[in-house]
Short mmCIF file of C-alpha atoms in Angstrom, two decimals:
data_model
loop_
_atom_site.label_atom_id
_atom_site.label_comp_id
_atom_site.label_asym_id
_atom_site.label_seq_id
_atom_site.Cartn_x
_atom_site.Cartn_y
_atom_site.Cartn_z
CA LEU A 1066 131.28 132.45 89.06
CA GLY A 1067 130.95 133.62 85.34
CA ASN A 1068 130.88 136.70 83.23
CA LYS A 1069 130.09 139.76 85.08
CA SER A 1070 127.94 141.07 82.28
CA ASP A 1071 125.80 137.60 82.34
CA PRO A 1072 122.42 138.36 83.23
CA ASP A 1073 122.08 136.43 86.41
CA ILE A 1074 125.59 136.37 87.49
CA GLU A 1075 124.83 138.90 90.29
CA GLU A 1076 122.13 136.77 91.74
CA ILE A 1077 124.14 133.76 91.60
CA SER A 1078 127.15 136.11 93.12
CA ILE A 1079 124.71 136.85 96.25
CA ALA A 1080 123.51 133.11 96.73
CA ASN A 1081 127.42 131.92 96.69
CA SER A 1082 127.79 134.52 99.37
CA LYS A 1083 125.33 133.17 101.56
CA GLY A 1084 126.80 129.38 101.18
CA PHE A 1085 124.86 128.16 98.13
CA SER A 1086 126.48 126.68 95.12
CA THR A 1087 125.67 125.41 91.68
CA ASN A 1088 128.41 123.08 91.93
CA TYR A 1089 127.96 119.02 92.39
CA SER A 1090 131.04 116.42 93.30
CA ASN A 1091 131.80 113.76 90.84
CA LYS A 1092 130.41 111.22 93.31
CA TYR A 1093 127.29 113.10 93.31
CA LEU A 1094 127.02 113.25 89.52
CA GLU A 1095 127.86 109.38 89.33
CA GLU A 1096 124.96 108.73 92.01
CA ILE A 1097 122.55 110.41 89.88
CA LYS A 1098 123.48 108.36 86.79
CA ALA A 1099 122.34 105.35 88.76
CA ILE A 1100 118.78 106.87 89.30
CA PRO A 1101 116.18 106.02 86.85
CA SER A 1102 114.61 108.46 85.07
CA GLU A 1103 111.19 106.61 85.09
CA VAL A 1104 109.21 104.65 87.56
CA LYS A 1105 109.94 100.67 87.01
CA GLU A 1106 107.40 98.16 87.79
CA GLU A 1107 109.00 96.51 90.55
CA GLU A 1108 109.35 99.50 92.25
CA ILE A 1109 105.24 99.87 92.42
CA LEU A 1110 105.25 96.41 94.43
CA ASN A 1111 103.25 96.96 97.71
CA ARG A 1112 102.53 100.50 97.28
CA LEU A 1113 98.88 101.98 97.39
CA ASP A 1114 98.28 102.25 93.38
CA LEU A 1115 96.44 105.30 92.80
CA ARG A 1116 97.25 105.85 89.25
CA ASP A 1117 93.56 105.88 88.17
CA GLU A 1118 92.68 108.26 90.65
CA GLU A 1119 91.71 112.08 89.81
CA ILE A 1120 94.72 113.69 91.08
CA PHE A 1121 96.15 117.05 90.13
CA THR A 1122 99.04 119.47 90.88
CA ILE A 1123 98.30 123.50 91.53
CA ASP A 1124 101.42 125.61 91.11
CA SER A 1125 102.84 128.56 89.18
CA LYS A 1126 102.90 128.35 85.75
CA TYR A 1127 106.39 128.33 85.98
CA THR A 1128 106.97 125.84 88.28
CA LYS A 1129 108.92 122.87 87.20
CA ASP A 1130 109.76 121.12 90.48
CA MET A 1131 106.38 120.14 91.92
CA ASP A 1132 106.43 118.44 95.16
CA ASP A 1133 102.67 117.96 96.01
CA ALA A 1134 99.48 116.96 94.25
CA LEU A 1135 95.85 116.80 95.54
CA SER A 1136 92.72 114.60 95.37
CA LEU A 1137 89.24 114.95 96.70
CA LYS A 1138 86.19 112.95 96.91
CA ILE A 1139 82.79 112.97 98.73
CA LEU A 1140 82.34 110.11 100.78
CA PRO A 1141 78.75 108.49 100.90
CA ASN A 1142 78.61 109.77 104.55
CA GLY A 1143 79.06 113.49 103.61
CA ASN A 1144 82.32 113.51 104.73
CA PHE A 1145 85.44 114.60 102.33
CA LEU A 1146 88.38 112.30 101.77
CA LEU A 1147 91.16 114.47 100.91
CA GLY A 1148 94.67 113.16 99.69
CA VAL A 1149 98.00 115.08 99.82
CA HIS A 1150 100.26 113.35 97.82
CA ILE A 1151 103.95 114.10 98.14
CA ALA A 1152 106.85 113.33 96.01
CA ASN A 1153 108.50 110.35 97.34
CA VAL A 1154 111.86 111.73 97.15
CA SER A 1155 113.25 109.41 99.93
CA HIS A 1156 112.98 106.46 97.67
CA TYR A 1157 115.69 107.89 95.36
CA VAL A 1158 117.85 109.71 97.95
CA LYS A 1159 118.70 107.26 100.25
CA ARG A 1160 120.21 108.30 103.82
CA ASN A 1161 123.87 108.77 103.96
CA SER A 1162 124.42 108.67 100.14
CA GLU A 1163 126.42 111.53 98.72
CA ILE A 1164 123.20 113.42 97.29
CA PHE A 1165 121.24 112.83 100.80
CA ASN A 1166 124.33 114.55 102.50
CA ASP A 1167 124.38 117.05 100.01
CA ALA A 1168 120.63 118.12 100.17
CA ILE A 1169 121.11 118.29 104.12
CA ASN A 1170 124.17 120.50 103.65
CA ARG A 1171 122.22 122.96 101.40
CA GLY A 1172 119.19 122.61 103.58
CA THR A 1173 116.68 124.43 100.74
CA SER A 1174 116.46 125.36 97.57
CA VAL A 1175 116.93 129.41 96.90
CA TYR A 1176 114.49 130.98 94.54
CA MET A 1177 115.56 134.33 93.14
CA ALA A 1178 114.18 136.94 90.64
CA ASN A 1179 115.37 135.09 87.66
CA SER A 1180 117.54 132.26 89.18
CA VAL A 1181 116.83 129.03 91.22
CA ILE A 1182 119.91 127.17 93.04
CA PRO A 1183 117.94 123.74 93.60
CA MET A 1184 118.65 121.59 96.69
CA LEU A 1185 118.42 118.61 94.58
CA HIS A 1186 120.15 118.74 91.26
CA PHE A 1187 117.49 119.45 88.48
CA VAL A 1188 117.53 116.03 86.77
CA LEU A 1189 116.05 114.86 90.12
CA SER A 1190 113.88 118.26 91.10
CA ASN A 1191 112.40 118.61 87.59
CA GLY A 1192 112.80 114.84 86.79
CA ILE A 1193 111.63 111.47 88.38
CA CYS A 1194 111.22 113.48 91.90
CA SER A 1195 108.67 116.13 90.14
CA LEU A 1196 105.15 115.01 90.16
CA ASN A 1197 104.81 115.90 86.47
CA PRO A 1198 101.31 115.32 84.40
CA GLU A 1199 100.47 112.01 82.71
CA VAL A 1200 103.41 110.04 83.94
CA ASP A 1201 103.66 107.51 86.87
CA ARG A 1202 105.71 109.12 90.17
CA LEU A 1203 106.02 107.65 93.34
CA ALA A 1204 104.59 109.55 96.30
CA LYS A 1205 104.07 109.49 100.14
CA SER A 1206 100.36 110.00 100.39
CA CYS A 1207 98.50 111.18 103.42
CA ILE A 1208 94.84 110.51 103.00
CA MET A 1209 92.39 112.29 105.64
CA GLU A 1210 88.70 111.47 106.09
CA ILE A 1211 87.53 114.85 107.32
CA THR A 1212 83.94 115.71 108.47
CA PRO A 1213 81.91 118.75 107.15
CA LYS A 1214 82.83 120.64 110.31
CA GLY A 1215 86.42 120.24 109.51
CA LYS A 1216 87.65 117.41 111.90
CA VAL A 1217 89.85 114.73 110.73
CA ILE A 1218 88.58 111.33 111.97
CA ASP A 1219 90.70 108.98 110.21
CA TYR A 1220 94.09 108.84 108.06
CA GLU A 1221 96.31 106.62 106.57
CA ILE A 1222 100.20 107.71 105.44
CA LYS A 1223 100.88 105.55 102.69
CA ASP A 1224 103.93 104.82 100.04
CA SER A 1225 101.83 105.19 96.78
CA VAL A 1226 102.19 105.50 92.98
CA ILE A 1227 100.18 108.11 91.14
CA ASN A 1228 99.79 109.70 88.04
CA SER A 1229 98.73 113.20 88.03
CA LYS A 1230 95.94 113.96 85.42
CA LYS A 1231 96.60 117.69 85.05
CA LYS A 1232 99.15 120.40 85.77
CA MET A 1233 96.89 123.19 87.31
CA THR A 1234 98.10 126.78 87.61
CA TYR A 1235 97.20 129.28 90.24
CA GLU A 1236 96.15 131.72 87.83
CA GLU A 1237 93.62 129.51 85.64
CA VAL A 1238 92.39 128.00 88.92
CA ASN A 1239 91.83 131.75 90.26
CA MET A 1240 89.84 132.44 87.12
CA ILE A 1241 87.53 129.70 87.75
CA LEU A 1242 86.73 130.47 91.41
CA GLU A 1243 86.97 134.12 91.35
CA ASP A 1244 85.69 135.24 87.79
CA GLY A 1245 83.57 131.96 86.72
CA ILE A 1246 85.91 131.78 83.63
CA ILE A 1247 86.64 127.92 82.81
CA PRO A 1248 89.92 127.65 80.92
CA PRO A 1249 90.26 125.01 78.32
CA GLY A 1250 91.05 121.71 79.81
CA TYR A 1251 89.54 122.08 83.31
CA GLU A 1252 85.94 121.06 82.32
CA PRO A 1253 86.31 117.47 84.25
CA TYR A 1254 87.70 119.08 87.21
CA ILE A 1255 85.13 121.86 88.03
CA GLN A 1256 83.08 120.23 90.60
CA THR A 1257 86.55 118.80 92.40
CA LEU A 1258 87.72 122.18 92.72
CA LEU A 1259 84.48 123.87 93.83
CA ASN A 1260 84.63 121.04 96.78
CA LEU A 1261 88.08 121.51 97.55
CA ASN A 1262 87.29 125.39 98.08
CA LYS A 1263 84.30 124.65 100.17
CA LEU A 1264 86.75 122.41 102.17
CA THR A 1265 89.38 125.04 102.42
CA SER A 1266 86.57 127.60 103.87
CA ILE A 1267 85.85 125.12 106.60
CA LEU A 1268 89.75 124.43 107.34
CA SER A 1269 89.80 128.45 107.39
CA LYS A 1270 87.22 128.94 110.14
CA ASN A 1271 88.62 126.41 111.95
CA ARG A 1272 92.20 127.54 111.84
CA GLU A 1273 91.00 131.02 112.89
CA LYS A 1274 89.51 129.38 115.80
CA GLU A 1275 92.48 127.91 116.80
CA GLY A 1276 94.43 131.45 116.65
CA TYR A 1277 95.77 131.17 113.35
CA ILE A 1278 97.68 134.55 112.91
CA GLU A 1279 97.67 136.33 109.72
CA PHE A 1280 100.10 139.06 108.88
CA ALA A 1281 100.25 141.26 105.81
CA SER A 1282 101.82 139.60 103.28
CA ASN A 1283 105.35 141.33 102.00
CA GLU A 1284 106.01 138.81 99.53
CA ILE A 1285 107.38 140.25 96.07
CA LYS A 1286 107.42 138.69 93.10
CA VAL A 1287 110.08 140.46 90.39
CA ILE A 1288 108.70 140.49 87.00
CA THR A 1289 111.20 140.72 84.08
CA ASP A 1290 111.31 141.24 80.38
CA SER A 1291 112.97 139.16 77.68
CA ALA A 1292 116.13 140.88 78.26
CA ASN A 1293 116.09 140.28 82.16
CA ASN A 1294 115.25 143.77 83.07
CA PRO A 1295 113.03 144.34 85.98
CA ILE A 1296 110.01 146.01 84.93
CA GLU A 1297 107.17 145.25 87.71
CA PHE A 1298 107.48 144.28 91.53
CA ARG A 1299 104.20 142.27 92.03
CA LYS A 1300 102.66 141.37 95.41
CA ILE A 1301 102.07 137.98 95.40
CA HIS A 1302 98.46 137.39 95.37
CA GLN A 1303 96.97 134.86 97.71
CA GLY A 1304 93.64 133.93 95.94
CA PRO A 1305 91.47 130.98 96.50
CA ALA A 1306 94.03 128.43 94.59
CA GLU A 1307 96.71 129.53 96.84
CA LYS A 1308 94.68 128.79 99.91
CA MET A 1309 93.58 125.56 98.67
CA VAL A 1310 96.93 124.41 98.49
CA GLU A 1311 97.89 125.95 101.96
CA TYR A 1312 95.31 124.67 103.96
CA SER A 1313 95.69 121.23 102.50
CA MET A 1314 99.60 121.33 103.14
CA VAL A 1315 99.25 122.59 106.51
CA LEU A 1316 96.43 120.20 107.69
CA ALA A 1317 98.75 117.03 106.09
CA ASN A 1318 101.70 118.51 107.94
CA GLU A 1319 99.81 118.60 111.28
CA VAL A 1320 98.47 115.13 110.83
CA VAL A 1321 101.95 113.61 109.85
CA ALA A 1322 103.50 115.48 112.90
CA SER A 1323 100.66 114.11 115.37
CA HIS A 1324 101.00 110.61 113.81
CA ILE A 1325 104.91 110.46 115.02
CA TYR A 1326 104.45 112.70 118.01
CA TRP A 1327 102.05 110.15 119.88
CA MET A 1328 104.54 107.32 119.00
CA GLU A 1329 107.09 109.34 121.18
CA LEU A 1330 109.72 108.66 118.40
CA PRO A 1331 112.39 111.26 117.31
CA PHE A 1332 111.16 113.75 114.78
CA VAL A 1333 111.78 117.19 113.01
CA TYR A 1334 109.14 119.55 114.21
CA ARG A 1335 108.60 122.75 112.77
CA ILE A 1336 108.07 125.02 115.88
CA HIS A 1337 107.02 128.70 116.61
CA GLY A 1338 107.19 130.07 120.14
CA ALA A 1339 105.04 132.85 121.71
CA PRO A 1340 106.60 136.30 120.99
CA ASP A 1341 107.93 138.37 123.92
CA GLN A 1342 105.76 139.71 126.11
CA TYR A 1343 107.95 142.87 126.56
CA LYS A 1344 107.89 143.53 122.72
CA VAL A 1345 104.51 143.24 122.41
CA GLU A 1346 103.89 145.83 125.47
CA ASP A 1347 106.18 148.26 123.62
CA THR A 1348 104.34 147.66 120.37
CA MET A 1349 100.96 148.31 121.83
CA ASP A 1350 102.46 151.47 123.46
CA LEU A 1351 103.22 152.69 120.20
CA LEU A 1352 100.12 151.96 118.80
CA HIS A 1353 98.56 153.94 121.29
CA GLU A 1354 101.24 157.02 120.57
CA LEU A 1355 99.82 156.42 116.93
CA GLY A 1356 96.44 157.01 118.31
CA TYR A 1357 94.92 153.46 118.61
CA ARG A 1358 93.10 152.91 121.70
CA LEU A 1359 92.74 148.96 122.71
CA ASP A 1360 93.18 146.66 125.40
CA MET A 1361 96.33 145.31 126.65
CA LEU A 1362 97.14 141.90 125.72
CA ASN A 1363 97.24 140.04 128.88
CA ASN A 1364 97.70 136.69 127.96
CA ILE A 1365 100.31 136.79 124.81
CA SER A 1366 100.70 132.95 125.58
CA SER A 1367 97.30 132.46 123.31
CA PRO A 1368 97.66 133.74 119.69
CA HIS A 1369 93.86 134.82 119.89
CA LEU A 1370 94.11 138.34 121.15
CA LEU A 1371 96.85 139.20 118.64
CA GLN A 1372 94.76 137.77 116.06
CA GLN A 1373 91.78 139.77 116.87
CA VAL A 1374 93.85 142.91 116.91
CA LEU A 1375 95.51 142.32 113.24
CA LYS A 1376 91.98 141.14 111.89
CA GLN A 1377 90.81 144.87 113.18
CA LEU A 1378 93.86 146.32 111.81
CA SER A 1379 93.71 144.92 108.57
CA VAL A 1380 91.08 147.28 107.15
CA LYS A 1381 93.24 150.24 107.88
CA GLU A 1382 94.97 151.75 104.74
CA GLU A 1383 98.20 151.43 106.72
CA TYR A 1384 97.80 147.89 107.69
CA GLN A 1385 101.05 146.59 106.02
CA ALA A 1386 103.11 148.95 108.40
CA LEU A 1387 101.27 148.21 111.60
CA SER A 1388 101.50 144.57 110.78
CA SER A 1389 105.28 144.69 110.37
CA LEU A 1390 105.26 146.02 113.81
CA PHE A 1391 103.79 142.99 115.16
CA LEU A 1392 105.78 140.80 113.11
CA ARG A 1393 109.28 142.15 114.47
CA THR A 1394 107.84 141.09 118.00
CA MET A 1395 107.84 137.63 116.80
CA SER A 1396 110.48 134.83 117.15
CA LYS A 1397 111.55 133.08 114.13
CA ALA A 1398 110.01 129.79 113.08
CA LYS A 1399 112.67 127.21 112.89
CA TYR A 1400 113.30 123.33 113.07
CA SER A 1401 113.52 121.18 116.72
CA VAL A 1402 113.35 117.71 117.79
CA ASP A 1403 111.53 119.24 120.82
CA ASN A 1404 107.99 120.04 120.08
CA ILE A 1405 106.66 123.28 121.51
CA GLY A 1406 103.71 123.55 118.93
CA HIS A 1407 103.69 126.62 116.20
CA PHE A 1408 102.30 129.90 118.14
CA ALA A 1409 101.37 131.73 114.64
CA LEU A 1410 99.26 128.70 113.39
CA GLY A 1411 97.72 127.87 116.47
CA LEU A 1412 98.69 124.20 116.44
CA ASP A 1413 100.28 121.86 119.31
CA CYS A 1414 101.82 119.76 116.49
CA TYR A 1415 103.59 120.54 113.16
CA THR A 1416 106.26 119.59 110.92
CA HIS A 1417 107.39 120.19 107.26
CA PHE A 1418 106.35 117.20 105.12
CA THR A 1419 105.29 118.46 101.75
CA SER A 1420 108.16 119.88 100.18
CA PRO A 1421 111.07 117.36 100.13
CA ILE A 1422 112.47 118.46 96.70
CA ARG A 1423 112.93 122.01 98.16
CA ARG A 1424 113.60 121.63 101.74
CA ALA A 1425 116.21 119.30 103.87
CA PRO A 1426 113.83 118.90 107.15
CA ASP A 1427 111.03 117.76 104.57
CA LEU A 1428 113.50 114.91 103.13
CA LEU A 1429 114.20 114.00 106.69
CA VAL A 1430 110.52 113.61 107.66
CA HIS A 1431 110.20 111.27 104.80
CA THR A 1432 113.49 109.37 105.70
CA LEU A 1433 112.23 108.86 109.11
CA LEU A 1434 108.79 107.97 108.21
CA ASP A 1435 110.50 105.28 106.27
CA MET A 1436 112.77 104.21 108.60
CA TYR A 1437 109.95 103.80 111.44
CA GLU A 1438 108.12 101.90 108.81
CA ASN A 1439 110.27 99.96 107.43
CA SER A 1440 113.02 99.04 110.19
CA ASN A 1441 113.25 97.10 113.33
CA ILE A 1442 112.25 99.67 115.87
CA ASN A 1443 114.09 97.95 118.70
CA ASN A 1444 117.63 98.21 116.52
CA ILE A 1445 117.58 102.15 116.36
CA ASP A 1446 119.67 103.94 118.47
CA PHE A 1447 117.53 106.36 119.47
CA GLU A 1448 119.79 108.58 121.42
CA LYS A 1449 122.39 108.78 118.58
CA LEU A 1450 119.77 109.42 116.33
CA GLU A 1451 118.08 112.47 118.31
CA GLU A 1452 121.61 114.01 118.80
CA LYS A 1453 121.92 113.79 114.93
CA LEU A 1454 118.75 115.45 114.23
CA LYS A 1455 119.39 118.31 116.50
CA GLU A 1456 122.34 119.06 114.54
CA HIS A 1457 120.24 118.71 111.10
CA CYS A 1458 117.66 120.73 112.67
CA ASN A 1459 120.15 123.87 113.89
CA HIS A 1460 121.73 123.82 110.33
CA ALA A 1461 118.67 123.59 108.38
CA SER A 1462 117.20 126.69 110.61
CA TYR A 1463 120.34 128.57 109.83
CA LYS A 1464 120.28 127.85 105.96
CA GLU A 1465 116.66 128.94 105.84
CA ARG A 1466 117.95 132.19 107.21
CA GLN A 1467 120.52 132.40 104.76
CA ALA A 1468 118.32 131.73 101.99
CA ASP A 1469 115.91 134.58 103.04
CA ILE A 1470 118.69 136.99 102.85
CA ALA A 1471 119.85 136.11 99.85
CA GLU A 1472 116.34 136.40 98.30
CA MET A 1473 115.73 139.55 100.02
CA GLU A 1474 119.13 140.88 98.62
CA VAL A 1475 118.21 139.86 95.02
CA ASN A 1476 114.85 141.76 95.17
CA LYS A 1477 117.04 144.99 96.53
CA LEU A 1478 119.37 144.61 93.46
CA ARG A 1479 116.47 144.15 91.29
CA MET A 1480 114.93 147.40 92.61
CA VAL A 1481 118.01 149.35 92.46
CA GLN A 1482 118.07 148.41 88.65
CA TYR A 1483 114.61 149.38 88.22
CA MET A 1484 114.88 152.94 89.90
CA GLU A 1485 118.33 153.55 88.27
CA ASN A 1486 116.07 154.63 85.42
CA HIS A 1487 113.67 156.67 87.37
CA ILE A 1488 116.03 158.91 89.08
CA GLY A 1489 113.89 162.43 89.56
CA ASP A 1490 110.36 160.71 89.19
CA THR A 1491 108.18 160.98 91.77
CA PHE A 1492 106.45 158.05 93.68
CA MET A 1493 103.70 157.61 96.11
CA GLY A 1494 104.85 155.58 99.14
CA ARG A 1495 103.95 154.78 102.79
CA ILE A 1496 106.11 154.90 105.86
CA LEU A 1497 106.95 151.33 107.33
CA GLU A 1498 109.78 152.20 109.79
CA ILE A 1499 111.20 155.55 111.31
CA TYR A 1500 114.59 155.82 112.73
CA PRO A 1501 116.48 158.83 114.46
CA ASN A 1502 118.56 159.14 111.17
CA GLU A 1503 116.32 157.78 108.41
CA VAL A 1504 112.89 156.54 107.18
CA ASN A 1505 112.33 153.24 105.45
CA ILE A 1506 109.54 153.74 103.00
CA ILE A 1507 107.59 151.15 100.40
CA THR A 1508 105.92 152.88 97.40
CA GLU A 1509 102.73 152.02 95.83
CA ASP A 1510 104.75 149.86 93.30
CA ASN A 1511 106.16 147.57 96.12
CA ILE A 1512 109.86 148.97 95.86
CA TYR A 1513 111.45 149.72 99.32
CA ALA A 1514 113.65 152.89 99.59
CA VAL A 1515 115.40 154.74 102.29
CA VAL A 1516 114.76 158.40 102.90
CA PRO A 1517 117.85 160.13 105.04
CA ILE A 1518 116.48 162.94 107.69
CA GLU A 1519 117.91 165.63 105.80
CA TYR A 1520 115.95 164.83 102.78
CA ILE A 1521 112.43 165.17 104.56
CA ALA A 1522 110.36 168.07 104.24
CA GLY A 1523 109.70 170.50 107.16
CA ASN A 1524 111.49 172.64 109.17
CA ASN A 1525 113.47 171.42 112.64
CA ILE A 1526 112.44 167.82 111.93
CA ARG A 1527 113.38 165.71 115.22
CA TYR A 1528 112.85 162.00 116.18
CA ASN A 1529 110.44 160.96 118.62
CA SER A 1530 111.47 157.73 120.35
CA SER A 1531 108.29 157.23 122.36
CA SER A 1532 106.10 157.40 119.18
CA LYS A 1533 108.68 156.48 116.83
CA SER A 1534 107.72 159.46 114.78
CA LEU A 1535 109.36 162.63 113.19
CA ARG A 1536 107.98 165.95 114.19
CA GLY A 1537 109.03 169.54 113.15
CA CYS A 1538 107.71 173.18 113.32
CA ASN A 1539 105.38 172.46 110.30
CA ALA A 1540 105.15 168.66 109.38
CA SER A 1541 105.01 165.60 111.42
CA TYR A 1542 105.44 162.18 110.14
CA TYR A 1543 104.21 158.75 111.52
CA ILE A 1544 104.54 154.94 110.88
CA GLY A 1545 101.68 154.33 108.38
CA ASN A 1546 101.53 157.72 106.78
CA LYS A 1547 101.10 158.11 102.96
CA VAL A 1548 103.95 160.40 101.65
CA GLU A 1549 104.99 161.87 98.05
CA SER A 1550 108.61 160.71 97.26
CA ARG A 1551 111.08 161.30 94.81
CA VAL A 1552 114.07 159.41 93.75
CA LEU A 1553 117.31 160.90 94.59
CA ALA A 1554 120.09 158.34 93.95
CA VAL A 1555 120.62 154.55 94.00
CA SER A 1556 123.49 152.65 95.38
CA LYS A 1557 124.47 149.29 93.63
CA GLU A 1558 127.14 148.41 96.38
CA ASP A 1559 124.71 148.75 99.10
CA ARG A 1560 121.36 147.67 97.19
CA LYS A 1561 119.67 150.73 98.28
CA VAL A 1562 117.17 153.25 96.73
CA ILE A 1563 117.71 156.66 98.19
CA CYS A 1564 114.67 158.77 98.04
CA SER A 1565 113.54 162.30 99.58
CA ILE A 1566 109.85 163.03 101.04
CA GLU A 1567 108.22 165.64 99.64
CA LYS A 1568 105.09 165.60 101.26
CA ASN A 1569 102.78 163.88 103.80
CA LEU A 1570 99.80 162.98 102.38
CA SER A 1571 98.23 161.70 105.51
CA ILE A 1572 96.88 164.04 108.22
CA LYS A 1573 99.64 166.76 109.25
CA ASN A 1574 99.20 166.22 112.71
CA LYS A 1575 98.91 163.32 115.28
CA PRO A 1576 96.25 160.55 114.01
CA LYS A 1577 92.87 160.92 115.60
CA VAL A 1578 91.89 158.26 118.10
CA LYS A 1579 90.84 154.98 116.52
CA THR A 1580 89.21 152.69 119.12
CA LEU A 1581 89.62 148.88 118.48
CA LYS A 1582 87.58 146.59 120.82
CA LEU A 1583 88.71 142.85 121.57
CA ASN A 1584 86.10 140.42 121.93
#
């Protein structure tokens, strides 16, 4: 893999242990050589030419593999014309080529603290496939006409050619929308960004009506210094810029999924089933034990009631811990040829179309769109195609889980590296989980730690299974409690930060009753 003292070698080692490699076959590299580094005139023929349109990307300032770009106009009738323009990866990565098969096998890119193992070689992911500014790029554009009430009344999905006018960053767009500060170079785009923010607000309200469930975010960005040492663990900020991209992508994914669903053709759907009724009931019982009084959720097949509970809990300082309780009742979203809808989004039809550089299912979706658009439908063996798609969906779902584990393990590694220099220091934290032998906490600096039960302050501490709490003669501990903890040690092998709990900073006894009313 490399020298063990190299800064990123441990990250790469973790990724390799989960099946993600930086190696490419000779055949793969030969195929890359045949792919042009710029768009040729003959490739533009018969495409929707949008090069003169105001199209831009919004990404992290560090992003080099840009899948998606946006455009927005206000039509004479007052409707919005939203364009979601996605890198046309399937034009370059043909079905059954070495690059295609390799991407399907990898399943996804893996993004870690200071490394990325891309699904596509960086020559493609950062080059001809990336929607870089001020260069021609091939795209698949989903262009939607949306009423002021947020209803899509017309759309088209077209192969296009675009020329992004600007690479915007989340940070700078948020400066405009949150602080009213206009960074240099953004002046021509202010009205478009304001209109897009207005549309996002409309879409957001509609999503809420449909039952969209918003859990507390636990996504952490590791900040390192010039020597690659971790110096900060920052929660990912969900500002207006991030939401504009998110809601635009969700809408495009929904439109593309519905487009093929009603054609009754084999497809790749992103599905999410309803949570297990018994798990939800257990969680509701636990909330009662923690002092919350609310009605039982009788119709868990609808996301609306769970949505209401989380919305009311969101104002509590212990929300992240409480949200995690419900998150554990949910099934994992996955890929499937059988469309059962997406419970957490409250959608009947959904897919992943918007990240073909980073995710294999999106590349499959683009490949299927090409096939259905350009092939004689009667010549397609649908039964064989569907069986193959089932295999791809199962594999993609597995690789997604492996990538999540790898990214989580890398974050744990970075936390251990950081806390190694803080042994003996005291931190404020909050209890996330309580087990018979240990407690899991998260510090105010967003670092996860484990507290063995013998290092918890109090006499005769015992585990109570009904409330998943710890109770003793002179101290009690509940999920969500704020605590003062001390770093005792770190374990590099297990990637664990080991702490003690010195004091419970929340109320000493069982929480007072907090009534939540469901509409």
